Short mmCIF file of C-alpha atoms in Angstrom, two decimals:
data_model
loop_
_atom_site.label_atom_id
_atom_site.label_comp_id
_atom_site.label_asym_id
_atom_site.label_seq_id
_atom_site.Cartn_x
_atom_site.Cartn_y
_atom_site.Cartn_z
CA UNK A 1 -18.76 -21.24 17.92
CA UNK A 2 -16.17 -20.81 15.18
CA UNK A 3 -13.10 -18.80 16.25
CA UNK A 4 -12.44 -15.54 14.44
CA UNK A 5 -9.32 -15.80 12.25
CA UNK A 6 -6.25 -13.86 13.36
CA UNK A 7 -5.98 -10.47 11.63
CA UNK A 8 -2.95 -9.90 9.38
CA UNK A 9 -0.05 -7.86 10.77
CA UNK A 10 -0.54 -5.18 8.12
CA UNK A 11 -4.12 -4.44 9.26
CA UNK A 12 -2.79 -1.35 11.07
CA UNK A 13 -1.74 0.27 7.77
CA UNK A 14 -3.66 3.63 7.74
CA UNK A 15 -5.15 3.05 4.27
CA UNK A 16 -6.49 -0.38 5.28
CA UNK A 17 -7.78 0.89 8.62
CA UNK A 18 -9.64 3.74 6.96
CA UNK A 19 -11.19 1.60 4.21
CA UNK A 20 -12.43 -1.00 6.67
CA UNK A 21 -13.79 1.63 9.04
CA UNK A 22 -15.63 3.27 6.14
CA UNK A 23 -17.29 -0.07 5.41
CA UNK A 24 -18.40 -0.34 9.04
CA UNK A 25 -19.73 3.23 8.88
CA UNK A 26 -21.70 2.24 5.79
CA UNK A 27 -23.04 -0.85 7.56
CA UNK A 28 -24.27 1.31 10.42
CA UNK A 29 -25.89 3.86 8.09
CA UNK A 30 -27.50 1.17 5.94
CA UNK A 31 -26.04 2.43 2.65
CA UNK A 32 -24.39 0.57 -0.24
CA UNK A 33 -21.26 -1.28 0.84
CA UNK A 34 -19.16 -0.05 -2.08
CA UNK A 35 -16.10 2.19 -2.26
CA UNK A 36 -14.87 3.36 -5.65
CA UNK A 37 -11.11 3.84 -5.80
CA UNK A 38 -10.20 7.44 -6.53
CA UNK A 39 -8.09 10.34 -5.29
CA UNK A 40 -10.77 11.33 -2.74
CA UNK A 41 -11.65 7.87 -1.38
CA UNK A 42 -8.12 6.40 -1.40
CA UNK A 43 -5.70 9.37 -1.43
CA UNK A 44 -2.79 7.17 -0.28
CA UNK A 45 -2.82 5.43 -3.67
CA UNK A 46 -2.25 8.79 -5.36
CA UNK A 47 0.55 10.02 -3.11
CA UNK A 48 3.44 8.80 -5.27
CA UNK A 49 6.07 9.56 -2.65
CA UNK A 50 4.67 6.41 -1.04
CA UNK A 51 4.98 2.79 -2.26
CA UNK A 52 1.55 2.70 -3.90
CA UNK A 53 2.13 -0.75 -5.40
CA UNK A 54 2.60 -2.15 -1.90
CA UNK A 55 -0.53 -0.39 -0.63
CA UNK A 56 -2.62 -1.71 -3.51
CA UNK A 57 -1.28 -5.22 -2.86
CA UNK A 58 -2.64 -4.93 0.69
CA UNK A 59 -6.05 -3.88 -0.64
CA UNK A 60 -6.00 -6.90 -2.96
CA UNK A 61 -5.19 -9.09 0.05
CA UNK A 62 -8.48 -8.01 1.63
CA UNK A 63 -10.06 -9.87 -1.29
CA UNK A 64 -7.70 -12.78 -2.01
CA UNK A 65 -6.54 -13.66 1.50
CA UNK A 66 -9.04 -12.18 3.97
CA UNK A 67 -12.21 -12.64 1.90
CA UNK A 68 -13.61 -9.38 3.31
CA UNK A 69 -14.24 -7.68 0.00
CA UNK A 70 -14.47 -8.32 -3.71
CA UNK A 71 -12.69 -6.11 -6.23
CA UNK A 72 -14.10 -5.24 -9.63
CA UNK A 73 -11.51 -3.45 -11.71
CA UNK A 74 -12.44 -0.82 -14.26
CA UNK A 75 -11.04 -0.51 -17.76
CA UNK A 76 -7.97 1.71 -17.59
CA UNK A 77 -5.83 3.46 -20.16
CA UNK A 78 -2.14 2.50 -20.55
CA UNK A 79 -0.93 5.48 -18.51
CA UNK A 80 -3.33 4.84 -15.60
CA UNK A 81 -2.74 2.68 -12.54
CA UNK A 82 -4.49 -0.70 -12.58
CA UNK A 83 -6.62 0.24 -9.59
CA UNK A 84 -8.04 3.47 -11.06
CA UNK A 85 -11.84 3.40 -10.74
CA UNK A 86 -11.95 -0.09 -9.20
CA UNK A 87 -15.00 -0.92 -7.05
CA UNK A 88 -14.40 -2.40 -3.60
CA UNK A 89 -17.50 -4.24 -2.37
CA UNK A 90 -17.74 -5.47 1.22
CA UNK A 91 -19.09 -8.98 1.80
CA UNK A 92 -21.91 -8.55 4.40
CA UNK A 93 -21.44 -12.09 5.76
CA UNK A 94 -17.99 -11.02 7.01
CA UNK A 95 -19.31 -8.25 9.28
CA UNK A 96 -18.64 -10.17 12.49
CA UNK A 97 -14.99 -10.77 11.55
CA UNK A 98 -14.51 -7.16 10.49
CA UNK A 99 -16.00 -5.76 13.68
CA UNK A 100 -13.82 -7.97 15.85
CA UNK A 101 -10.65 -7.07 13.93
CA UNK A 102 -11.41 -3.35 14.25
CA UNK A 103 -12.74 -3.65 17.80
CA UNK A 104 -15.98 -2.01 16.67
CA UNK A 105 -18.88 -3.91 18.25
CA UNK A 106 -22.38 -3.47 16.88
CA UNK A 107 -23.05 -0.95 19.67
CA UNK A 108 -20.23 1.44 18.90
CA UNK A 109 -19.06 3.35 22.02
CA UNK A 110 -17.10 5.75 19.83
CA UNK A 111 -20.21 6.66 17.86
CA UNK A 112 -22.17 7.16 21.09
CA UNK A 113 -19.60 9.65 22.44
CA UNK A 114 -19.28 11.30 19.03
CA UNK A 115 -22.99 11.94 18.72
CA UNK A 116 -23.26 13.06 22.34
CA UNK A 117 -20.47 15.63 21.94
CA UNK A 118 -21.82 16.76 18.59
CA UNK A 119 -25.15 17.63 20.23
CA UNK A 120 -23.33 20.25 22.32
CA UNK A 121 -22.06 22.04 19.21
CA UNK A 122 -24.05 25.11 18.16
CA UNK A 123 -26.27 24.58 15.14
CA UNK A 124 -24.73 27.70 13.61
CA UNK A 125 -21.40 25.90 13.24
CA UNK A 126 -21.19 25.07 9.51
CA UNK A 127 -19.28 21.84 10.18
CA UNK A 128 -21.92 20.31 12.48
CA UNK A 129 -24.23 19.01 9.75
CA UNK A 130 -21.32 17.49 7.86
CA UNK A 131 -19.89 15.81 10.97
CA UNK A 132 -23.29 14.36 11.78
CA UNK A 133 -23.03 12.26 8.61
CA UNK A 134 -19.27 11.65 8.67
CA UNK A 135 -17.96 9.89 11.75
CA UNK A 136 -14.19 10.37 11.60
CA UNK A 137 -11.77 8.18 13.51
CA UNK A 138 -8.12 8.75 14.32
CA UNK A 139 -5.92 5.96 15.67
CA UNK A 140 -5.31 6.38 19.42
CA UNK A 141 -7.59 9.45 19.60
CA UNK A 142 -10.95 9.43 21.33
CA UNK A 143 -14.16 10.70 19.78
CA UNK A 144 -14.19 13.84 21.95
CA UNK A 145 -10.57 14.75 21.14
CA UNK A 146 -11.07 14.11 17.45
CA UNK A 147 -14.24 16.18 17.27
CA UNK A 148 -12.68 19.02 19.24
CA UNK A 149 -9.70 19.13 16.89
CA UNK A 150 -11.85 19.12 13.75
CA UNK A 151 -14.04 21.92 15.08
CA UNK A 152 -10.97 23.98 15.98
CA UNK A 153 -9.95 24.10 12.32
CA UNK A 154 -12.64 26.68 11.62
CA UNK A 155 -11.17 29.16 14.11
CA UNK A 156 -7.54 28.36 13.31
CA UNK A 157 -7.56 28.51 9.52
CA UNK A 158 -8.12 32.25 9.41
CA UNK A 159 -4.71 32.84 7.85
CA UNK A 160 -2.64 30.84 5.34
CA UNK A 161 -0.69 27.90 6.78
CA UNK A 162 0.47 24.42 5.83
CA UNK A 163 -1.48 21.31 6.71
CA UNK A 164 1.23 20.35 9.22
CA UNK A 165 0.92 23.72 10.97
CA UNK A 166 -2.87 23.46 11.04
CA UNK A 167 -2.69 19.96 12.47
CA UNK A 168 -0.28 20.92 15.24
CA UNK A 169 -2.44 23.86 16.30
CA UNK A 170 -5.69 21.88 16.38
CA UNK A 171 -4.56 18.47 17.63
CA UNK A 172 -2.51 18.99 20.79
CA UNK A 173 0.74 19.84 18.99
CA UNK A 174 0.60 16.75 16.75
CA UNK A 175 1.65 17.97 13.28
CA UNK A 176 0.94 14.78 11.32
CA UNK A 177 -2.69 14.06 12.22
CA UNK A 178 -4.00 15.66 9.03
CA UNK A 179 -1.43 14.08 6.73
CA UNK A 180 -3.34 12.64 3.75
CA UNK A 181 -6.55 14.12 5.17
CA UNK A 182 -6.76 17.48 3.46
CA UNK A 183 -10.08 16.17 2.12
CA UNK A 184 -11.51 16.44 5.65
CA UNK A 185 -10.69 20.13 5.79
CA UNK A 186 -12.18 20.75 2.35
CA UNK A 187 -15.30 18.79 3.26
CA UNK A 188 -15.84 20.59 6.57
CA UNK A 189 -14.67 24.08 5.59
CA UNK A 190 -14.94 24.54 1.82
CA UNK A 191 -14.73 28.34 2.17
CA UNK A 192 -11.46 28.18 4.14
CA UNK A 193 -9.59 25.37 2.39
CA UNK A 194 -7.94 27.74 -0.10
CA UNK A 195 -5.81 29.02 2.79
CA UNK A 196 -3.93 25.74 3.08
CA UNK A 197 -0.44 26.37 1.74
CA UNK A 198 1.17 23.61 -0.35
CA UNK A 199 4.14 21.96 1.34
CA UNK A 200 6.98 22.05 -1.19
CA UNK A 201 9.35 19.13 -1.61
CA UNK A 202 12.74 19.84 -0.04
CA UNK A 203 15.50 18.63 -2.38
CA UNK A 204 19.10 18.43 -1.18
CA UNK A 205 21.84 18.48 -3.81
CA UNK A 206 25.57 18.61 -4.26
CA UNK A 207 26.61 20.34 -7.49
CA UNK A 208 29.94 20.63 -9.29
CA UNK A 209 30.61 23.85 -11.16
CA UNK A 210 29.55 22.13 -14.39
CA UNK A 211 27.57 18.88 -14.50
CA UNK A 212 26.85 16.54 -17.40
CA UNK A 213 25.03 13.74 -15.56
CA UNK A 214 22.59 13.49 -12.63
CA UNK A 215 22.72 10.77 -9.97
CA UNK A 216 19.85 10.22 -7.51
CA UNK A 217 20.99 8.54 -4.28
CA UNK A 218 18.49 6.81 -1.97
CA UNK A 219 20.21 6.99 1.42
CA UNK A 220 21.65 9.93 3.33
CA UNK A 221 24.93 8.38 4.46
CA UNK A 222 25.89 7.38 0.91
CA UNK A 223 24.87 10.79 -0.44
CA UNK A 224 27.13 12.58 2.04
CA UNK A 225 29.99 10.16 1.41
CA UNK A 226 29.90 10.72 -2.35
CA UNK A 227 29.47 14.47 -1.91
CA UNK A 228 32.73 14.52 0.07
CA UNK A 229 34.69 13.05 -2.84
CA UNK A 230 36.70 15.30 -5.18
CA UNK A 231 34.69 17.24 -7.74
CA UNK A 232 33.23 15.23 -10.58
CA UNK A 233 30.82 15.88 -13.44
CA UNK A 234 27.89 14.40 -11.45
CA UNK A 235 25.08 16.46 -9.92
CA UNK A 236 24.19 14.45 -6.79
CA UNK A 237 20.56 14.45 -5.58
CA UNK A 238 19.46 12.94 -2.25
CA UNK A 239 16.20 11.20 -3.17
CA UNK A 240 15.13 10.43 0.43
CA UNK A 241 13.40 7.17 -0.47
CA UNK A 242 10.20 7.70 -2.43
CA UNK A 243 10.00 11.45 -1.70
CA UNK A 244 10.96 12.64 -5.20
CA UNK A 245 8.57 10.33 -7.02
CA UNK A 246 5.64 12.66 -6.28
CA UNK A 247 3.77 14.03 -9.29
CA UNK A 248 4.64 17.62 -8.40
CA UNK A 249 8.40 16.94 -8.36
CA UNK A 250 9.11 18.90 -11.55
CA UNK A 251 6.55 21.67 -11.01
CA UNK A 252 7.88 25.15 -10.28
CA UNK A 253 6.76 26.45 -6.91
CA UNK A 254 6.43 22.91 -5.53
CA UNK A 255 10.15 22.34 -4.94
CA UNK A 256 12.70 24.05 -2.69
CA UNK A 257 16.36 23.28 -3.39
CA UNK A 258 19.11 23.29 -0.79
CA UNK A 259 22.65 23.33 -2.15
CA UNK A 260 26.15 22.83 -0.92
CA UNK A 261 28.34 25.85 -1.65
CA UNK A 262 27.78 26.54 -5.35
CA UNK A 263 27.86 29.41 -7.82
CA UNK A 264 24.74 31.14 -9.13
CA UNK A 265 25.62 29.89 -12.63
CA UNK A 266 25.74 26.24 -11.54
CA UNK A 267 22.49 26.58 -9.60
CA UNK A 268 20.69 28.16 -12.57
CA UNK A 269 21.94 25.44 -14.91
CA UNK A 270 20.66 22.68 -12.67
CA UNK A 271 17.24 24.25 -12.22
CA UNK A 272 16.91 24.61 -16.00
CA UNK A 273 17.44 20.84 -16.26
CA UNK A 274 15.06 20.06 -13.39
CA UNK A 275 12.07 21.93 -14.76
CA UNK A 276 12.62 20.93 -18.39
CA UNK A 277 10.86 17.60 -18.99
CA UNK A 278 12.67 17.31 -22.33
CA UNK A 279 16.21 17.81 -20.99
CA UNK A 280 18.64 15.31 -22.51
CA UNK A 281 20.98 15.02 -19.50
CA UNK A 282 21.67 11.38 -18.48
CA UNK A 283 19.95 10.59 -15.17
CA UNK A 284 20.86 7.69 -12.86
CA UNK A 285 19.52 6.23 -9.63
CA UNK A 286 21.40 4.26 -7.00
CA UNK A 287 19.73 2.88 -3.90
CA UNK A 288 19.45 -0.35 -1.92
CA UNK A 289 19.45 -3.59 -3.89
CA UNK A 290 15.97 -4.62 -2.75
CA UNK A 291 12.41 -4.44 -4.02
CA UNK A 292 11.84 -1.00 -2.47
CA UNK A 293 14.90 0.39 -4.25
CA UNK A 294 13.66 -0.99 -7.55
CA UNK A 295 10.20 0.49 -6.86
CA UNK A 296 11.80 3.90 -6.25
CA UNK A 297 13.59 3.61 -9.62
CA UNK A 298 10.28 2.80 -11.28
CA UNK A 299 8.57 5.74 -9.56
CA UNK A 300 11.37 8.18 -10.47
CA UNK A 301 10.96 7.28 -14.12
CA UNK A 302 7.44 8.75 -13.96
CA UNK A 303 9.01 12.21 -13.49
CA UNK A 304 12.46 11.62 -14.98
CA UNK A 305 11.71 9.21 -17.83
CA UNK A 306 15.36 8.69 -18.81
CA UNK A 307 16.43 7.47 -15.33
CA UNK A 308 18.51 4.26 -15.33
CA UNK A 309 20.03 2.18 -12.51
CA UNK A 310 23.61 3.35 -11.85
CA UNK A 311 25.82 0.37 -12.60
CA UNK A 312 28.99 1.51 -10.76
CA UNK A 313 26.90 1.52 -7.57
CA UNK A 314 24.69 -1.50 -8.19
CA UNK A 315 27.31 -3.84 -9.67
CA UNK A 316 29.28 -4.31 -6.42
CA UNK A 317 25.99 -4.80 -4.54
CA UNK A 318 25.00 -7.40 -7.12
CA UNK A 319 28.31 -9.22 -6.63
CA UNK A 320 27.79 -9.32 -2.86
CA UNK A 321 24.32 -10.78 -3.41
CA UNK A 322 25.63 -13.41 -5.81
CA UNK A 323 28.41 -14.33 -3.36
CA UNK A 324 25.92 -14.98 -0.55
CA UNK A 325 26.72 -11.78 1.37
CA UNK A 326 23.12 -10.58 1.58
CA UNK A 327 20.38 -10.36 4.18
CA UNK A 328 16.90 -11.83 4.04
CA UNK A 329 13.70 -9.81 4.11
CA UNK A 330 12.99 -11.15 7.61
CA UNK A 331 16.41 -10.15 8.96
CA UNK A 332 15.95 -6.54 7.86
CA UNK A 333 12.25 -6.09 8.56
CA UNK A 334 11.54 -5.88 4.83
CA UNK A 335 8.88 -8.57 4.59
CA UNK A 336 6.30 -5.97 3.51
CA UNK A 337 8.27 -5.06 0.38
CA UNK A 338 6.52 -5.97 -2.86
CA UNK A 339 8.22 -7.04 -6.08
CA UNK A 340 7.61 -4.14 -8.53
CA UNK A 341 7.61 -6.52 -11.49
CA UNK A 342 9.44 -4.23 -13.91
CA UNK A 343 11.03 -0.79 -13.72
CA UNK A 344 11.50 0.09 -17.39
CA UNK A 345 15.29 0.01 -16.99
CA UNK A 346 16.85 -2.91 -18.91
CA UNK A 347 19.77 -3.40 -16.48
CA UNK A 348 17.48 -3.36 -13.44
CA UNK A 349 14.87 -5.65 -15.00
CA UNK A 350 17.21 -8.15 -16.63
CA UNK A 351 19.93 -8.38 -13.99
CA UNK A 352 19.12 -6.77 -10.62
CA UNK A 353 15.52 -7.94 -10.15
CA UNK A 354 16.34 -11.36 -11.58
CA UNK A 355 19.16 -11.75 -9.04
CA UNK A 356 17.04 -10.60 -6.10
CA UNK A 357 14.38 -13.18 -6.95
CA UNK A 358 16.89 -15.96 -7.58
CA UNK A 359 18.91 -15.43 -4.39
CA UNK A 360 15.98 -14.22 -2.25
CA UNK A 361 18.17 -11.62 -0.59
CA UNK A 362 18.84 -7.89 -0.32
CA UNK A 363 21.94 -5.67 0.05
CA UNK A 364 21.81 -2.05 1.28
CA UNK A 365 23.82 0.52 -0.65
CA UNK A 366 25.88 1.49 2.41
CA UNK A 367 27.67 -1.88 2.09
CA UNK A 368 30.00 -0.48 -0.61
CA UNK A 369 31.74 2.78 -1.44
CA UNK A 370 32.18 3.18 -5.20
CA UNK A 371 33.98 6.10 -6.77
CA UNK A 372 32.16 8.57 -8.94
CA UNK A 373 32.92 8.03 -12.61
CA UNK A 374 31.48 7.14 -15.94
CA UNK A 375 28.77 4.49 -16.07
CA UNK A 376 29.52 1.12 -17.58
#
């Protein structure tokens, strides 16, 4: 008997787990083994505060490396992502491998418990019929716990609250269970879903009395260090990784600003810039000299199109890299980072990314402490 190949280490990624479990669900229901990529079927690929390029690379690996699926891409417009509308088709001959990797034998104990518990639910419960055709799995949660939590949503969502609050009140105090799963709530309780409050982005900034340039900073320690320097003409924004690359970043009502001590005039001036997509203020980004940092720069440019890599911060990191004072992806646990290809910034594309590839190393921004000043 041929041994089952070892599953890849990234199999536990929530997007991959959910896609593969959906294919098993389809196998058990005897329906077409196809998933069309879209905001409802693969919401993680549309949450742009995440590294969506990395997530899509993992989906492609299910085809190229694991031979579990085939991918048929759709024709996309220039402004769309390459995966928009793609069809993921499971290869039926790989069912045995898939079931072993997911620990879902043909006789599914989870499904048995799920159906048994669902029989106890009153037929008058509007969610029962939907749950009978949608077996939902949560990592490390049993069928009974999962079902109980989903059913509790109907009684809990009687007043407006955020998805995190709803999750904590229905799933044993765990606030992140429903992250990326608002679609479950809308599917089960379409008449209540309007009560879910949007969770605004929390943006931390340090403002001078008058600013003429904006600098996004990836890491907290560096942000605080620069904010402690004497006043400059830079408005400093803590980007918190990919957080500010979300589509709603420049939408009023979707952002809450927290400031250091600042005048009302300075605050009003900055918010005029933030919500004006045509503002001509120079915008810079400085983060780690690695593929993730470059991906953040690329993502930021979707909301702040004029954003460029900040040379006074990146140049000393580049020199460390060129002098051999860098760490490998393995040393820093960054093996999952994916080369973004291009960012749209000439300096980043022609110098920084080229150097990262040539030297096969990374340097975190905390390695240097530049002074705020004009860009090169």
